[in-house]
Amino acid sequence: MGGVPAWADLENRKKSKRTASDSDEDDDLLCRTGNFISYSESLPRGILKLRTCLPANQERFADGRLVTVQFHPSAQVVMTAGHDRSVSLFQVDGIRNPRIQSIYLEGFPIHKACFSVDGEQVIATGAHHKMFFVYDMMSGNIIPIQKVRGVEERFIRNFEVSPDGSLMLLTGTSGYLHLLSMKTKELISTMKINGRCTACAFTSDSSKIYSYSKEGEVFIWDVRSRKCLHKFEDEGSLEGKCIAISKNDQYVACGSASGVVNLYTTDVCLKESHPKPVKAIMNLVTSATCVTFNPTTEILAVASCETDEAVKLVHIPSYTVFSNFPVFRRKQIYLAQSMDFSPRSGFFSVANNKGKALLFRYVLT
């Protein structure tokens, strides 16, 4: 019948796909973690080659404190939000960073804003409100969520979105954790820890939640059964402040009011009640208020919002601080409020109290 049709010839299809998507495969490789970066051959310790770019929100600085900076999960876009009641989106090119759009939430100073995992929505909570807003970027609609039935909280401020995009976790008062459906924004279940919860984090597969209490204890929850699997004490912590889990689920970082950030391996945390940290990072002299890992688990960023220039970048797995950041004796960062790495770790941004989202670019040698 004239030979095998092109669509049925698997060998030819594989060849054409291979030539057409060589760059895609390279990109896929760069996105992966785990064994590819276990010895951190691509990122040497000591000096981090960062170039200072124009602020990400150069075309529209916030009026007052900027509380959130976050890179879009798939597009080359960064989002900022602040006490000036606005959420702004900028295209990140490291040169001009043109503004895409801004929305204004009247009478609603923003406490935290976050992209949904598919990047189609922005969720924003207020500083003194029990309601929150969902901005649908595809339709342009701003949807107010006036009240979540079953959630009896005076304020809704801190929240996390699960990496699989299905859940939203609200941190309530008196140790309550409210698990919501991301799709319907309705309550699924409520969990409770001893004491008051100050921070939470999902594992990358969304199967577990680590909740950090003000008393310095970490509770590990199974998302499916909503049962507490394990509890451990953060060594030397008098008051828990922030927590982060690396994208490859290898490390947990716990920041306390003393300024110490303890770095643990997750397998030890799941077994022991008093685990020993692989490294206690003592470079901050005031409360550790923000910790975040880069997507390849090669850098841990730690910061305090109580002292100027209190941002440190820690090299993993040598657990040493990069000595050239921030630049010595040059005021640039001021009080760090929020930090984020771009999805491929090419950019690093710090939101400060002056309304700027400072932008740094990693320079390849």
Coordinates of N, CA, C and O in Angstrom, one line a residue, residues 304-311 331 333-336 353:
S304 N 16.4 38.0 57.9 CA 15.7 38.6 59.0 C 15.2 39.9 58.6 O 15.9 40.7 58.0
C305 N 13.9 40.2 59.0 CA 13.3 41.5 58.6 C 13.6 42.6 59.7 O 13.0 43.6 59.6
E306 N 14.4 42.2 60.7 CA 14.6 43.1 61.8 C 15.9 43.9 61.7 O 16.1 44.8 62.5
T307 N 16.8 43.6 60.8 CA 18.1 44.3 60.7 C 18.4 44.5 59.2 O 18.1 43.6 58.4
D308 N 18.9 45.7 58.9 CA 19.3 46.0 57.5 C 20.3 45.0 57.0 O 21.3 44.6 57.7
E309 N 20.2 44.6 55.7 CA 21.2 43.7 55.0 C 21.3 42.3 55.6 O 22.3 41.6 55.4
A310 N 20.3 41.9 56.4 CA 20.3 40.6 57.0 C 19.8 39.5 56.1 O 18.8 38.9 56.3
V311 N 20.5 39.2 55.0 CA 20.3 38.1 54.1 C 21.5 37.4 53.9 O 22.6 38.0 53.6
K331 N 24.8 49.6 51.5 CA 23.4 49.4 51.9 C 22.6 49.2 50.6 O 22.6 50.2 49.8
I333 N 19.9 46.2 50.4 CA 18.7 45.4 50.7 C 17.8 46.0 51.7 O 16.6 46.0 51.5
Y334 N 18.3 46.7 52.7 CA 17.6 47.2 53.8 C 16.9 46.0 54.5 O 17.5 45.0 54.8
L335 N 15.6 46.2 54.9 CA 14.9 45.1 55.6 C 14.2 44.1 54.7 O 13.3 44.5 54.0
A336 N 14.7 42.9 54.7 CA 14.2 41.9 53.7 C 12.8 41.4 54.3 O 12.8 40.9 55.4
N353 N 11.5 46.7 52.7 CA 10.6 47.7 53.3 C 10.5 49.0 52.6 O 9.7 49.9 53.0

